[in-house]
Backbone as a printed PyTorch tensor [residue, N CA C, xyz], in Angstrom:
tensor([[[-76.0340,   6.7110,  23.2210],
         [-75.8900,   5.4910,  22.6030],
         [-76.1290,   4.2960,  23.7730]],

        [[-76.6590,   3.3240,  23.2800],
         [-76.6640,   2.3040,  24.6110],
         [-75.3730,   1.0240,  24.5250]],

        [[-75.1440,   0.5890,  25.5870],
         [-73.9140,   0.1160,  25.7850],
         [-73.6800,  -1.2680,  24.8100]],

        [[-74.5610,  -2.0330,  24.3650],
         [-74.3740,  -2.9120,  22.8300],
         [-73.5890,  -2.0430,  22.0880]],

        [[-74.2190,  -0.7380,  21.5400],
         [-73.3830,  -0.2690,  20.2100],
         [-72.0890,   0.3660,  20.9910]],

        [[-72.1190,   0.7770,  22.0960],
         [-70.6540,   1.3390,  22.4310],
         [-69.6440,   0.0770,  22.4230]],

        [[-69.9460,  -0.8860,  22.8640],
         [-69.3250,  -2.1780,  23.0380],
         [-68.7850,  -2.6730,  21.4260]],

        [[-69.6540,  -2.9910,  20.8370],
         [-69.4240,  -3.0790,  19.3440],
         [-68.5610,  -2.3610,  18.6330]],

        [[-68.8470,  -0.9720,  18.9350],
         [-67.8550,   0.0220,  18.0110],
         [-66.7360,  -0.0260,  18.7680]],

        [[-66.4460,  -0.0810,  20.3150],
         [-65.2890,  -0.3830,  20.7260],
         [-64.2380,  -1.6070,  20.3120]],

        [[-65.2900,  -2.6870,  20.0210],
         [-64.5020,  -3.9450,  19.7020],
         [-63.8520,  -3.7570,  18.0940]],

        [[-64.8910,  -3.1480,  17.1260],
         [-64.5600,  -2.9590,  15.8980],
         [-63.6090,  -2.1200,  15.7740]],

        [[-62.9510,  -1.4030,  16.4780],
         [-62.2350,  -0.2640,  16.4910],
         [-60.9630,  -0.8440,  17.0270]],

        [[-60.8270,  -2.1280,  17.9500],
         [-59.9060,  -2.6330,  18.5830],
         [-59.4230,  -3.2430,  17.4170]],

        [[-60.1450,  -3.8740,  16.8220],
         [-59.8950,  -4.9240,  15.8140],
         [-59.1370,  -4.6230,  14.7560]],

        [[-59.6470,  -3.1100,  14.0460],
         [-58.9340,  -2.7410,  13.1340],
         [-57.7120,  -2.0040,  13.5870]],

        [[-57.5770,  -1.4320,  14.7900],
         [-56.0740,  -1.2890,  15.2300],
         [-55.1240,  -2.2810,  15.0470]],

        [[-55.5880,  -3.4690,  15.7160],
         [-54.8330,  -4.6700,  15.7110],
         [-54.2160,  -4.8300,  14.3050]],

        [[-55.3180,  -5.0640,  13.4620],
         [-55.1450,  -5.6470,  11.6720],
         [-54.1080,  -4.3370,  11.2980]],

        [[-54.2000,  -3.0380,  11.5990],
         [-53.3550,  -2.3070,  10.9060],
         [-52.2940,  -2.4900,  11.8890]],

        [[-52.1870,  -2.5720,  12.8650],
         [-50.7820,  -2.7350,  13.5410],
         [-49.7620,  -3.7360,  13.0940]],

        [[-50.6310,  -5.0760,  13.0320],
         [-49.9150,  -6.3790,  12.2820],
         [-49.4480,  -6.1270,  11.1340]],

        [[-49.9560,  -5.5650,  10.3520],
         [-50.0160,  -5.3910,   8.6270],
         [-48.9230,  -4.5550,   8.5520]],

        [[-48.6820,  -3.2720,   9.4880],
         [-47.3840,  -2.7120,   9.2190],
         [-46.0090,  -3.6210,   9.7380]],

        [[-46.0480,  -4.4690,  10.6750],
         [-45.3420,  -4.9530,  10.8000],
         [-44.8390,  -6.0580,   9.7450]],

        [[-45.7480,  -6.2580,   8.8830],
         [-45.5500,  -7.3820,   8.0880],
         [-44.6350,  -6.4800,   6.3870]],

        [[-45.4180,  -5.2970,   6.5490],
         [-44.8850,  -4.4860,   5.4550],
         [-43.5690,  -3.7600,   5.5170]],

        [[-43.2030,  -3.9670,   6.5780],
         [-41.7370,  -3.0060,   6.8520],
         [-40.7110,  -3.5860,   6.3180]],

        [[-39.7620,  -2.9300,   6.0880],
         [-38.6570,  -3.1170,   5.1270],
         [-37.8250,  -4.2680,   5.7970]],

        [[-37.3990,  -5.0440,   5.0120],
         [-36.6380,  -6.3150,   5.4270],
         [-35.2460,  -6.0010,   6.2180]],

        [[-35.1390,  -6.4790,   7.4770],
         [-33.8680,  -6.2130,   8.0030],
         [-32.6990,  -7.0560,   7.3300]],

        [[-31.8200,  -5.9980,   6.7770],
         [-30.3480,  -6.7740,   6.1120],
         [-29.6160,  -7.5850,   6.9530]],

        [[-29.3220,  -8.9050,   6.7810],
         [-28.7980,  -9.6390,   7.5000],
         [-27.3430,  -9.2820,   7.2750]],

        [[-26.9040,  -9.0190,   8.4770],
         [-25.4330,  -8.3180,   8.9360],
         [-24.9510,  -8.7080,  10.4590]],

        [[-23.7300,  -8.5030,  10.6070],
         [-23.2370,  -8.8790,  11.8460],
         [-22.0420,  -8.3890,  12.0720]],

        [[-21.5780,  -8.1420,  13.4380],
         [-20.1680,  -7.7550,  13.3370],
         [-19.2500,  -8.6790,  13.8620]],

        [[-17.8780,  -8.4470,  13.0930],
         [-16.8030,  -9.0300,  13.2440],
         [-15.9500,  -8.7760,  14.4000]],

        [[-15.1740,  -9.8560,  14.8750],
         [-14.2630,  -9.3120,  16.0890],
         [-13.8740,  -8.2610,  16.1060]],

        [[-13.7640,  -7.5420,  15.0060],
         [-12.8960,  -6.0900,  14.9160],
         [-14.0650,  -4.8430,  15.3170]],

        [[-15.2260,  -5.3890,  15.2790],
         [-16.3540,  -4.3520,  15.1580],
         [-16.9720,  -4.0350,  13.8570]],

        [[-16.2480,  -4.7110,  12.8050],
         [-16.8310,  -4.2000,  11.5240],
         [-18.4260,  -5.0490,  11.2100]],

        [[-19.0650,  -3.8980,  10.5410],
         [-20.2680,  -4.5900,   9.8980],
         [-19.9320,  -5.3360,   8.8220]],

        [[-20.5880,  -6.6220,   8.7270],
         [-20.1660,  -7.4290,   7.3230],
         [-21.6690,  -8.0710,   7.0670]],

        [[-21.7920,  -8.1650,   5.9330],
         [-22.8970,  -8.3070,   5.3040],
         [-22.7690, -10.0300,   4.1630]],

        [[-23.4520, -10.7530,   3.9900],
         [-23.1280, -11.8840,   3.7150],
         [-23.1740, -11.9590,   2.2420]],

        [[-22.7380, -10.7880,   1.6900],
         [-22.7100, -11.0870,  -0.1080],
         [-22.2750,  -9.8370,  -0.3470]],

        [[-21.5430,  -9.4480,  -1.4110],
         [-21.0140,  -8.2660,  -1.8930],
         [-21.6910,  -7.6850,  -2.8420]],

        [[-22.5190,  -6.2070,  -2.5570],
         [-22.8890,  -5.9290,  -3.2930],
         [-22.9810,  -4.3730,  -2.7900]],

        [[-22.2690,  -3.4330,  -3.0190],
         [-22.0100,  -2.3360,  -2.6140],
         [-21.2760,  -1.4750,  -3.5100]],

        [[-21.7460,  -0.1870,  -3.3830],
         [-21.7170,   1.0930,  -4.2600],
         [-21.1460,   2.3490,  -3.4280]],

        [[-20.3580,   3.0160,  -3.6980],
         [-20.0670,   4.1240,  -3.0870],
         [-18.6930,   4.8960,  -3.3340]],

        [[-18.3390,   5.8780,  -2.4970],
         [-17.3800,   6.7050,  -2.5540],
         [-16.2690,   6.4030,  -1.9440]],

        [[-14.9720,   6.1180,  -2.3390],
         [-13.9260,   5.5800,  -1.2340],
         [-12.6690,   6.3800,  -1.3080]],

        [[-12.1270,   7.2890,  -0.6250],
         [-10.9580,   8.0320,  -0.7350],
         [ -9.9780,   7.1400,  -0.6470]],

        [[ -8.6800,   7.0860,  -1.5910],
         [ -7.7450,   6.1260,  -2.1650],
         [ -6.6460,   6.9180,  -2.1580]],

        [[ -5.5980,   6.3980,  -1.5560],
         [ -4.0790,   7.2050,  -1.8240],
         [ -3.2630,   5.8930,  -2.7910]],

        [[ -2.2720,   6.7950,  -3.1810],
         [ -0.9090,   5.9080,  -4.0270],
         [ -0.0830,   5.1020,  -3.0630]],

        [[ -0.1700,   5.4570,  -1.8030],
         [  0.7380,   5.2800,  -1.0430],
         [  0.8380,   3.6800,  -0.6400]],

        [[ -0.6280,   3.1940,  -0.1350],
         [ -0.8650,   2.2100,   0.7420],
         [ -2.5710,   1.6710,  -0.0840]],

        [[ -2.4960,   0.5330,   0.3890],
         [ -4.1660,  -0.0300,   0.1760],
         [ -4.9060,   0.4720,   0.9950]],

        [[ -6.3230,   0.7800,   0.8540],
         [ -7.1930,   1.1010,   1.3330],
         [ -8.1910,   0.1340,   1.6380]],

        [[ -9.2150,   0.0430,   2.9480],
         [-10.0970,  -0.8280,   3.0150],
         [-11.3310,  -0.1540,   2.2160]],

        [[-12.0730,  -0.8600,   1.5020],
         [-13.1370,  -0.3230,   0.4070],
         [-14.3760,  -0.9830,   1.5860]],

        [[-14.5890,  -2.3680,   1.5150],
         [-15.8830,  -2.7710,   2.2130],
         [-15.5140,  -3.9930,   2.1640]],

        [[-16.2380,  -5.2350,   3.4530],
         [-15.9180,  -6.0690,   3.8640],
         [-16.9680,  -7.1690,   3.6910]],

        [[-16.9730,  -8.5130,   3.2180],
         [-18.2310,  -9.1950,   3.6780],
         [-17.9250, -10.3760,   3.8130]],

        [[-19.0350, -11.5530,   3.9400],
         [-18.4940, -12.8370,   4.5770],
         [-19.4090, -13.8460,   3.4940]],

        [[-18.6380, -14.4050,   2.7030],
         [-19.3600, -15.2710,   1.5400],
         [-19.9470, -16.8350,   1.9640]],

        [[-20.9160, -17.2410,   1.8700],
         [-21.5130, -18.3610,   2.1290],
         [-21.2890, -19.7450,   0.5500]],

        [[-20.8240, -18.4250,  -0.4440],
         [-20.5120, -19.5710,  -1.6950],
         [-19.8150, -18.8190,  -2.4630]],

        [[-18.8650, -19.8020,  -3.3010],
         [-17.9450, -19.2590,  -3.8670],
         [-18.4520, -17.8630,  -4.8920]],

        [[-17.4700, -16.8750,  -4.9980],
         [-17.5260, -15.5810,  -5.2630],
         [-16.5940, -14.7820,  -6.1310]],

        [[-16.8000, -14.5760,  -7.3570],
         [-16.1000, -13.7600,  -8.2890],
         [-16.8450, -12.5350,  -8.4440]],

        [[-16.3490, -11.3970,  -7.5090],
         [-17.4910, -10.1480,  -7.3130],
         [-16.7170,  -9.3760,  -8.8800]],

        [[-17.7030,  -8.4480,  -9.4820],
         [-17.1120,  -7.7900, -10.3720],
         [-17.0140,  -6.3460,  -9.8030]],

        [[-15.7760,  -5.7120, -10.1220],
         [-15.5250,  -4.3730,  -9.9760],
         [-15.0450,  -3.2740, -10.5340]],

        [[-16.6870,  -2.2940, -10.3890],
         [-16.0840,  -1.1450, -11.6150],
         [-15.7590,   0.0250, -10.5890]],

        [[-14.6400,   0.8070, -11.5510],
         [-14.2280,   1.9190, -11.4840],
         [-14.7660,   3.0440, -11.9650]],

        [[-15.8770,   4.0830, -11.4260],
         [-16.4580,   4.8030, -12.1010],
         [-15.7980,   5.6280, -13.1640]],

        [[-16.7460,   5.8020, -14.2650],
         [-15.7560,   6.6250, -15.1780],
         [-15.2080,   8.1460, -14.9150]],

        [[-15.8410,   8.7120, -13.8480],
         [-15.7240,  10.0660, -13.2910],
         [-14.3250,  10.0620, -12.4160]],

        [[-13.7250,   8.9140, -12.2190],
         [-12.8200,   8.7390, -10.9340],
         [-11.3720,   9.3290, -11.4790]],

        [[-10.4410,   9.8960, -10.3360],
         [ -9.3510,  10.3770, -11.1610],
         [ -8.1990,   9.8360, -11.8680]],

        [[ -8.4500,   8.4510, -11.6530],
         [ -7.4030,   7.3660, -12.1900],
         [ -7.6450,   6.0380, -12.0100]],

        [[ -6.7150,   5.1990, -12.2420],
         [ -7.0640,   3.9350, -12.2240],
         [ -6.9440,   3.1190, -10.7990]],

        [[ -7.2710,   2.1700, -10.1490],
         [ -7.0990,   1.4260,  -9.1240],
         [ -6.7130,   0.0890,  -9.2320]],

        [[ -5.7660,  -0.3280,  -8.1290],
         [ -5.2620,  -1.6820,  -8.2950],
         [ -6.2620,  -2.3750,  -6.9530]],

        [[ -6.8760,  -3.2650,  -7.1230],
         [ -7.8500,  -4.0480,  -6.4680],
         [ -6.9020,  -5.5410,  -5.9790]],

        [[ -7.4340,  -5.7030,  -4.7460],
         [ -7.2110,  -6.7770,  -3.8020],
         [ -8.0590,  -7.1530,  -2.9030]],

        [[ -8.1900,  -8.4940,  -2.5610],
         [ -9.0850,  -9.2150,  -1.5520],
         [ -7.9890,  -9.6970,  -0.5120]],

        [[ -8.4600,  -9.5060,   0.7980],
         [ -7.6160, -10.1220,   1.9590],
         [ -8.6220, -10.6040,   2.9740]],

        [[ -8.1560, -11.6030,   3.5100],
         [ -8.9200, -12.2170,   4.5630],
         [ -8.7350, -11.6330,   5.4590]],

        [[ -9.3410, -12.4000,   6.8070],
         [ -9.4010, -11.7850,   7.9350],
         [ -8.1930, -11.9950,   8.3820]],

        [[ -7.2860, -12.6750,   8.3450],
         [ -6.0630, -12.7630,   8.7710],
         [ -4.8010, -11.8680,   8.0500]],

        [[ -5.4810, -11.0580,   7.2520],
         [ -4.3600, -10.2450,   6.5860],
         [ -4.1810, -10.8020,   5.4000]],

        [[ -4.0210, -11.8470,   5.2490],
         [ -3.5450, -12.5650,   3.6460],
         [ -4.4170, -12.5850,   2.3250]],

        [[ -3.5040, -12.2220,   1.3020],
         [ -4.2660, -11.9580,   0.1780],
         [ -4.9370, -13.4650,  -0.8220]],

        [[ -6.2160, -12.9840,  -0.9550],
         [ -6.5910, -14.0460,  -1.5460],
         [ -6.7330, -13.7030,  -3.4410]],

        [[ -6.5420, -14.5630,  -3.9420],
         [ -6.2040, -14.4330,  -5.3750],
         [ -5.3970, -13.3420,  -5.7170]],

        [[ -5.5850, -12.5870,  -7.2120],
         [ -4.2200, -11.8110,  -7.4420],
         [ -4.8900, -10.2420,  -7.6080]],

        [[ -4.0040,  -9.5940,  -7.6310],
         [ -4.5460,  -7.9930,  -7.6410],
         [ -5.1350,  -7.8550,  -9.2150]],

        [[ -5.6550,  -6.8360,  -9.4520],
         [ -6.5070,  -6.3020, -10.3170],
         [ -6.3730,  -5.0440, -10.8480]],

        [[ -5.7200,  -4.3700, -11.7840],
         [ -6.2380,  -3.0910, -12.0010],
         [ -7.1800,  -2.5440, -13.1340]],

        [[ -7.8130,  -1.5320, -12.5880],
         [ -8.9090,  -1.4510, -13.2380],
         [ -9.0840,   0.0580, -13.9100]],

        [[ -8.9930,   0.9080, -14.9520],
         [ -8.9890,   1.9880, -15.5730],
         [-10.1050,   2.6110, -15.2040]],

        [[-10.4940,   3.9580, -15.1060],
         [-11.7550,   4.7680, -15.0720],
         [-12.5640,   4.3090, -16.2220]],

        [[-13.7850,   4.2320, -15.2290],
         [-14.9560,   3.7040, -16.1950],
         [-14.8710,   2.2090, -16.9140]],

        [[-14.0310,   1.1770, -16.2090],
         [-13.7940,   0.0980, -16.5980],
         [-14.2660,  -0.7490, -15.4480]],

        [[-14.3660,  -2.0900, -15.8630],
         [-14.5660,  -3.4240, -14.8990],
         [-13.9520,  -4.4040, -15.0390]],

        [[-13.8700,  -5.2110, -14.1160],
         [-13.1680,  -6.4050, -14.0220],
         [-13.7660,  -7.4010, -13.1770]],

        [[-13.5410,  -8.8910, -13.0630],
         [-14.0010,  -9.6930, -12.5970],
         [-12.5260, -10.1460, -11.6350]],

        [[-12.7360, -10.1880, -10.3140],
         [-11.4780, -10.2910,  -9.5390],
         [-11.9400, -12.1560,  -9.4460]],

        [[-10.4920, -12.7080,  -8.8520],
         [-10.5660, -13.9310,  -8.8310],
         [-11.5750, -14.9230,  -7.9640]],

        [[-11.2430, -16.0640,  -7.9200],
         [-12.7310, -16.7230,  -7.1200],
         [-12.4920, -16.5700,  -5.4870]],

        [[-13.3750, -16.2580,  -4.5760],
         [-12.9100, -16.3470,  -3.2390],
         [-13.7430, -17.4080,  -2.7890]],

        [[-13.0920, -18.3060,  -2.0920],
         [-13.8360, -19.3070,  -1.6580],
         [-14.8320, -19.5070,  -0.7350]],

        [[-15.5640, -20.0850,  -0.5250],
         [-17.2020, -20.0120,   0.2000],
         [-16.6410, -19.8170,   1.5830]],

        [[-15.4120, -20.6810,   2.0030],
         [-15.1050, -20.6110,   3.4180],
         [-14.0630, -19.9710,   3.6410]],

        [[-13.5770, -18.8120,   3.0860],
         [-12.9090, -17.6480,   3.1450],
         [-13.1560, -16.8240,   4.3940]],

        [[-14.2260, -17.1070,   5.2510],
         [-14.4250, -16.0990,   6.3720],
         [-14.5450, -14.6180,   5.6180]],

        [[-14.7240, -13.7800,   6.9770],
         [-14.7270, -12.5820,   6.5170],
         [-13.8260, -12.0420,   5.4880]],

        [[-13.6070, -11.1900,   4.3810],
         [-12.5620, -10.6050,   4.0200],
         [-12.9150,  -9.2710,   3.4330]],

        [[-12.0770,  -8.4500,   3.2890],
         [-12.2070,  -7.0340,   2.9390],
         [-11.4280,  -6.9760,   1.2250]],

        [[-12.2350,  -6.3570,   0.4730],
         [-11.8830,  -5.6200,  -0.6390],
         [-11.1500,  -4.0910,  -0.6940]],

        [[-10.0930,  -4.3920,  -0.8680],
         [ -8.7430,  -3.2150,  -0.8090],
         [ -8.3210,  -2.2140,  -1.9090]],

        [[ -8.2430,  -1.3780,  -2.3750],
         [ -7.7930,  -0.5090,  -3.2400],
         [ -6.5670,   0.6750,  -3.0020]],

        [[ -5.7820,   0.6140,  -4.0890],
         [ -4.7520,   1.7810,  -4.0280],
         [ -4.6690,   2.4360,  -5.5460]],

        [[ -4.6570,   3.5360,  -5.3020],
         [ -5.1290,   4.5470,  -6.2960],
         [ -3.8230,   5.1840,  -7.4600]],

        [[ -3.8450,   5.0180,  -8.6060],
         [ -2.9970,   5.4630,  -9.1880],
         [ -2.8750,   7.5160,  -8.7900]],

        [[ -3.7140,   7.6870,  -8.7670],
         [ -3.8670,   9.3430,  -8.0600],
         [ -4.6030,   9.4110,  -6.8250]],

        [[ -4.1010,   9.7780,  -6.0620],
         [ -5.2690,  10.1950,  -4.5400],
         [ -6.0060,  10.8720,  -4.9620]],

        [[ -7.2260,  10.7320,  -4.6270],
         [ -8.5250,  11.1350,  -4.5990],
         [ -9.7980,  10.4780,  -4.3750]],

        [[-10.9800,  10.8050,  -4.4830],
         [-12.2700,   9.9990,  -4.3330],
         [-12.4970,   9.1710,  -5.5310]],

        [[-12.9230,   7.8290,  -5.4280],
         [-13.2740,   6.9870,  -6.6000],
         [-14.6140,   6.6310,  -6.1520]],

        [[-15.4060,   6.3300,  -7.2740],
         [-16.3940,   5.8500,  -7.2370],
         [-16.8780,   4.5870,  -7.7200]],

        [[-17.0890,   3.6780,  -6.9780],
         [-16.7080,   1.7460,  -7.1400],
         [-18.1770,   1.3680,  -6.8330]],

        [[-18.3410,   0.4020,  -7.6460],
         [-19.4060,  -0.5820,  -7.5510],
         [-18.6560,  -1.9740,  -7.5910]],

        [[-19.3400,  -2.8760,  -6.4700],
         [-18.9540,  -4.2120,  -6.5250],
         [-20.0860,  -4.9340,  -6.5660]],

        [[-20.4300,  -5.9970,  -7.5090],
         [-21.5590,  -6.7560,  -7.4800],
         [-21.0290,  -8.1700,  -7.7390]]])
């Protein structure tokens, strides 16, 4: 192969490699906006969580935390296969309760009281009627 063909082939391969490399960066999954608060917990700027939480009858347990930029009244669902009802509450980063407690039977949903846009970091907590694992969805 003569020198001109080698240079052209190498240049084409380099351009192709750069194009593939830059397109994969564009196609990468978006990074979820999150930050650590002063207690080291991960806080996302919206409430949209689904998972299993181990809850007891004797005390409230933390389920998830968030930081809202807008007024929010999240809907909380207690999964149909949960062992009992759950009493939910929201507390701010000072531990003060925001809104009223709401009790939700298994398989039911409830809309929590409005959380003001400037409430800062807040945590959804739950206390169970029977100790166990509960499937909870917050949206």
